[in-house]
Short mmCIF file of C-alpha atoms in Angstrom, two decimals:
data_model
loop_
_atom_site.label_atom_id
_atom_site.label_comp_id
_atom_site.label_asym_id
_atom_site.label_seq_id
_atom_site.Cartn_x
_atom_site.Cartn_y
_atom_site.Cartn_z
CA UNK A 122 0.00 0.00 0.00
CA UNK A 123 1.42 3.43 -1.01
CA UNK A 124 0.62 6.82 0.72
CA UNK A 125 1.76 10.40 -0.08
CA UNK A 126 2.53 12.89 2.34
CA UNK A 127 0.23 15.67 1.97
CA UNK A 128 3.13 18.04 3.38
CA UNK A 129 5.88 17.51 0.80
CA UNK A 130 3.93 15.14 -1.65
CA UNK A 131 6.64 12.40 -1.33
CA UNK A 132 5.59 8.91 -2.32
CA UNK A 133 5.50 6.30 0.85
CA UNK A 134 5.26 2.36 0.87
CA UNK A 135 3.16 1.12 4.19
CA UNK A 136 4.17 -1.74 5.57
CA UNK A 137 2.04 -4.40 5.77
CA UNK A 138 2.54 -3.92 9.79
CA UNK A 139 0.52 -0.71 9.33
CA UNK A 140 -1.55 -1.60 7.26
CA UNK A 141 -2.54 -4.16 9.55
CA UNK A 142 -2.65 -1.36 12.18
CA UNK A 143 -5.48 0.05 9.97
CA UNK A 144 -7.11 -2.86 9.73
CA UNK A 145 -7.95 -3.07 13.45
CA UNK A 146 -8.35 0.58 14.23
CA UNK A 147 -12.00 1.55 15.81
CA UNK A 148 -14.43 4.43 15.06
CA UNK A 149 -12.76 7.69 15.27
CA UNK A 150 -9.03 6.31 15.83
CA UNK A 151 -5.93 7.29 13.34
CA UNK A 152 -2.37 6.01 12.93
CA UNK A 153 0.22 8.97 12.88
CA UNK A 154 3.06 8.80 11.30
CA UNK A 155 6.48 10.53 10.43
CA UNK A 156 7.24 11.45 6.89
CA UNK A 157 11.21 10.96 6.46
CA UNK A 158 11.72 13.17 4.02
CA UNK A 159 10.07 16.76 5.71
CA UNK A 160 9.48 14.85 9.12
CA UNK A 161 6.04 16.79 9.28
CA UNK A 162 3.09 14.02 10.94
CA UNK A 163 0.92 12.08 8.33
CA UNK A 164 -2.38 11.00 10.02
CA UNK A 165 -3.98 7.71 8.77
CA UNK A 166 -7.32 6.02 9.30
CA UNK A 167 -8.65 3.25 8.71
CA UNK A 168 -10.78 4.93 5.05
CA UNK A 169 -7.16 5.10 3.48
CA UNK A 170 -7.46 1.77 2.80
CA UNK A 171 -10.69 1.73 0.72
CA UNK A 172 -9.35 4.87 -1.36
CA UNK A 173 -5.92 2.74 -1.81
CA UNK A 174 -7.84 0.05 -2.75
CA UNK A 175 -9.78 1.79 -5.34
CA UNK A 176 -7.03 3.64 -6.38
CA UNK A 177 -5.15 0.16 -7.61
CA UNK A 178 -7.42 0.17 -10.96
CA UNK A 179 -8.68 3.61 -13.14
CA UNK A 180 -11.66 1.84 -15.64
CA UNK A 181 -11.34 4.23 -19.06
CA UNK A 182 -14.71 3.90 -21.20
CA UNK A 183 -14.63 -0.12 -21.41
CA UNK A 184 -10.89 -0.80 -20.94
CA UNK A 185 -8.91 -1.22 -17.58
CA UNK A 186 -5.98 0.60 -17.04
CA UNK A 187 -3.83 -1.13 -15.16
CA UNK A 188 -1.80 0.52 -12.65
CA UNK A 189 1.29 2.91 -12.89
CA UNK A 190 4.36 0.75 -12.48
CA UNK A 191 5.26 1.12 -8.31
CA UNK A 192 7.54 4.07 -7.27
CA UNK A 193 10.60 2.98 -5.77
CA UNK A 194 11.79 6.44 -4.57
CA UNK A 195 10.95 5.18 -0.92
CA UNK A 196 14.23 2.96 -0.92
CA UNK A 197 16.36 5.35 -0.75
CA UNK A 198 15.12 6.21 2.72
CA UNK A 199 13.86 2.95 3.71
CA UNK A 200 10.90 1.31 4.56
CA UNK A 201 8.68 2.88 7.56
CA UNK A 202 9.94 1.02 10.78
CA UNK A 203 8.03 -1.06 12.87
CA UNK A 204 8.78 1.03 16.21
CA UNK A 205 7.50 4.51 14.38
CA UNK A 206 4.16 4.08 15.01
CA UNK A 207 3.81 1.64 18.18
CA UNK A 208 2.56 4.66 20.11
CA UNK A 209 -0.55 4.54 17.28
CA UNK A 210 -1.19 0.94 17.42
CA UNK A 211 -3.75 0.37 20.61
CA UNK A 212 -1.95 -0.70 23.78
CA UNK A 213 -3.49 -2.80 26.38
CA UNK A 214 -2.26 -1.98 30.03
CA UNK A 215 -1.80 -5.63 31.76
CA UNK A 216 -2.04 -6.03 35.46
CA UNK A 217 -1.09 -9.31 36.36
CA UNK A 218 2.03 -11.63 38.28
CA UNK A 219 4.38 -12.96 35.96
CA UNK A 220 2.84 -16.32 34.98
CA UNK A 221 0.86 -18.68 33.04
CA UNK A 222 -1.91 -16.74 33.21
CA UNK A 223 -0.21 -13.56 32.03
CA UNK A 224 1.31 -15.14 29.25
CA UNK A 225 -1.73 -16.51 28.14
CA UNK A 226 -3.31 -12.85 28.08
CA UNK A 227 -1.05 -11.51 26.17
CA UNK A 228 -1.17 -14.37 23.51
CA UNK A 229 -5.20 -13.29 23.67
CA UNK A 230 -4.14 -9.31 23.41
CA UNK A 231 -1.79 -9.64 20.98
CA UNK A 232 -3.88 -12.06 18.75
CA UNK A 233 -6.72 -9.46 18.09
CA UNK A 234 -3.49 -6.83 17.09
CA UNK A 235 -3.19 -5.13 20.00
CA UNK A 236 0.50 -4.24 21.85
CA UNK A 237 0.86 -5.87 25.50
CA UNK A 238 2.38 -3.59 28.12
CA UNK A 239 2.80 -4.69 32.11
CA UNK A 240 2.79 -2.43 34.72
CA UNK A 241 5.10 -3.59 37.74
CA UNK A 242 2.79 -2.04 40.03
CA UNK A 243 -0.53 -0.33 40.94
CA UNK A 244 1.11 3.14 41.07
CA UNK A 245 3.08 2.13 37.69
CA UNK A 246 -0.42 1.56 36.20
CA UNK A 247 -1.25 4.79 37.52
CA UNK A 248 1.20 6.91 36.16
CA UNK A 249 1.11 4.88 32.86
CA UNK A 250 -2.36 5.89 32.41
CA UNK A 251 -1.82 10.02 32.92
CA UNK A 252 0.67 9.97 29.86
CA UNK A 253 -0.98 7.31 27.84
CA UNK A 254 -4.17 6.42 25.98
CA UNK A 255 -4.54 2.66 26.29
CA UNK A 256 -7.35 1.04 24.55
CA UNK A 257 -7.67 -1.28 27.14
CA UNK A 258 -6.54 -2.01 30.54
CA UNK A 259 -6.49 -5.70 32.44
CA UNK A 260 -6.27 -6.03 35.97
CA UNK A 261 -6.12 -9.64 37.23
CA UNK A 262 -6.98 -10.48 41.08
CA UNK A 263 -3.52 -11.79 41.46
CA UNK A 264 -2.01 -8.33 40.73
CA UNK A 265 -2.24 -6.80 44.56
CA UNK A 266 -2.83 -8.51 48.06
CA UNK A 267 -6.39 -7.30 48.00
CA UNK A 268 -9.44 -8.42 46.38
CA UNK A 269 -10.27 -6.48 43.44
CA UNK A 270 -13.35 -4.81 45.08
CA UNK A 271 -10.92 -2.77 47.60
CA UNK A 272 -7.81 -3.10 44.95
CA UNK A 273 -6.14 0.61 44.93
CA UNK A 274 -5.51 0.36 41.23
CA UNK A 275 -9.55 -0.40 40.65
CA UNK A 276 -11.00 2.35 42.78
CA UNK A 277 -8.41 4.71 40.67
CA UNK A 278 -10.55 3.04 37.59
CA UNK A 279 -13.73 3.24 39.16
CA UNK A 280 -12.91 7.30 40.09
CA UNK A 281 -11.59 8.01 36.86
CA UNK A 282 -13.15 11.15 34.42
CA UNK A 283 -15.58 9.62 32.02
CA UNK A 284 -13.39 11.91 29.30
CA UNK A 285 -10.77 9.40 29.50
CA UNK A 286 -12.75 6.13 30.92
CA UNK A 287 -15.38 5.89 28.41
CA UNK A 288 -11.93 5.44 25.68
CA UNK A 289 -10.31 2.48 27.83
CA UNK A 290 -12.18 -1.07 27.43
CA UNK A 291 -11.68 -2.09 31.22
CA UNK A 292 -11.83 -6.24 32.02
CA UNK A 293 -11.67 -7.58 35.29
CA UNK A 294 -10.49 -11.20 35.62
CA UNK A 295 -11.42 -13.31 38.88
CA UNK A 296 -11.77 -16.68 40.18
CA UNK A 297 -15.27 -14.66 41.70
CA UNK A 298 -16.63 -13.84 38.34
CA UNK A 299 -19.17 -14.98 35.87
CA UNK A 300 -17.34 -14.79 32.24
CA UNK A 301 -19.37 -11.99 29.89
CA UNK A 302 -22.40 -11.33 32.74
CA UNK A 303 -22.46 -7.88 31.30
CA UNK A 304 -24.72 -7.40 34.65
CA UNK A 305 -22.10 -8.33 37.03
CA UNK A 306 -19.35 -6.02 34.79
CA UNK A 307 -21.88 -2.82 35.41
CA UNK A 308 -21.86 -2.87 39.03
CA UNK A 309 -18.33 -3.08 39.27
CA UNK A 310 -17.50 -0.65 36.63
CA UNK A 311 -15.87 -2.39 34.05
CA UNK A 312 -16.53 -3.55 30.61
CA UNK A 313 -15.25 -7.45 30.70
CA UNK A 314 -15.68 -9.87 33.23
CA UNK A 315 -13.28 -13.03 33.18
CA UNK A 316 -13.38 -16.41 35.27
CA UNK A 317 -10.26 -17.11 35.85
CA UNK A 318 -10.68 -20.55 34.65
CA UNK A 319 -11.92 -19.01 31.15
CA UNK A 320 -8.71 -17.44 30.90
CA UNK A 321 -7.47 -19.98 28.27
CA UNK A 322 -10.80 -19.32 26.29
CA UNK A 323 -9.55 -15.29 26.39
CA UNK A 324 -9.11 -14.84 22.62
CA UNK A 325 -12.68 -16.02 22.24
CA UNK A 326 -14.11 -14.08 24.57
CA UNK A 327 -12.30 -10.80 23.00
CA UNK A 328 -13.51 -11.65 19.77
CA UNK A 329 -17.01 -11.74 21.52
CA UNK A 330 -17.04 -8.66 23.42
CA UNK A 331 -14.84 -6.33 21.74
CA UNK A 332 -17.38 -6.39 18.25
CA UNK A 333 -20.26 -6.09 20.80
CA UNK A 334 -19.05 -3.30 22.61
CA UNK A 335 -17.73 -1.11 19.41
CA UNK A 336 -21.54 -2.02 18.26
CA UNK A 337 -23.40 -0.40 20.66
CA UNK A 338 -20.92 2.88 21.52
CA UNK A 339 -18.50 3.07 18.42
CA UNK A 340 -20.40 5.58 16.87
CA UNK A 341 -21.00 7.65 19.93
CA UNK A 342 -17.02 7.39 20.71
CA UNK A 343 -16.19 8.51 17.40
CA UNK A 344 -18.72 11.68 17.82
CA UNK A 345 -17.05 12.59 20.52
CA UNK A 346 -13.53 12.44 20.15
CA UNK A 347 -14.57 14.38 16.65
CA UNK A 348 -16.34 16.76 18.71
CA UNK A 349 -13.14 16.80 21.54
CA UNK A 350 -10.74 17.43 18.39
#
């Protein structure tokens, strides 16, 4: 997939990382990325790849065109690296021990194209989430000494502005839980619940809940971070 910078007009090859990227992004989210030629930001979403798409064949009367041989001016500056735009691709925070468990959560995360990061602590987590904008935050019950309910980290959730909560997909995994009760998520203020004995099963669920949940407030997220921007 080729792009060109609006800026300086410079032909770019995507990778098929970011295009990927695109792939997965939700209502109202965009990739940004650096041109290398007049380092001014390019900002992508996920419509670039229908007009891309569309752009591969021009129909004239009854004949088809076929595309313009590729231009290779991109190689003399390389190929967009991965690390440019992992700050675009949606992060999930994880809160969890070192463990089986963990690493089977971020098979799950990373599965559905999302980046796993770990906070060492509930005051990590907490700083983690004032500088960034995680899609999605985990917190499993053996992350701190006390039970989720009275967990620091999850009353700093549960108290958080609904400016920056309603943007985070929060799921709360527990041996106490009933896996997707939507009801039991509600009145604890969270998005996801997870038996912890489902855990293996996370992928699934994901697949399950995150189309559900972009569903029924996609389009309302997307008005208003149009509306915040």
């Amino acid at each position: 997939m080729n792009i060109t910078c609006s800026n300086c007009s410079k032909k770019l090859k995507i990778s098929d990382k970011i295009e990927k990227g695109l792939k997965q992004l939700g209502p109202g989210r965009v990739l940004r990325l650096t041109c290398p030629k007049c380092k001014e930001s390019i900002a992508l979403d996920a419509g670039h790849l229908t007009t891309a798409k569309r752009q591969e064949v021009v129909i004239v009367g009854s004949h088809i065109k076929p595309p313009m041989p590729p231009d290779i001016e991109w190689l003399k500056d390389g190929l967009f690296e991965e690390e440019e735009v992992v700050e675009d691709i949606p992060q999930t925070l994880i809160l969890a021990k070192p463990g089986e468990q963990r690493d089977m959560i971020t098979k799950a995360v990373e599965s559905i194209g999302y980046q796993a990061t770990f906070a060492e602590s509930g005051k990590d987590a907490m700083e983690r989430l004032q500088f960034v904008n995680f899609a999605s935050v985990i917190l499993h019950e053996n992350f701190e000494d006390a039970a989720i309910r009275s967990s620091s980290f999850h009353q700093f959730m549960r108290e958080m502005t609904m400016q920056k909560r309603r943007f985070i997909f929060y799921i709360l995994i527990g041996s106490q839980f009933s896996t997707l009760y939507d009801l039991e998520a509600l009145s604890l203020s969270a998005n996801l619940v997870v038996n912890s004995n489902e855990v293996p099963e996370l992928l699934t669920i994901l697949r399950k809940a995150i189309p559900r949940y972009e569903e029924l407030f996609g389009s309302l997220m997307a008005e208003i971070n149009a509306s915040s921007g």
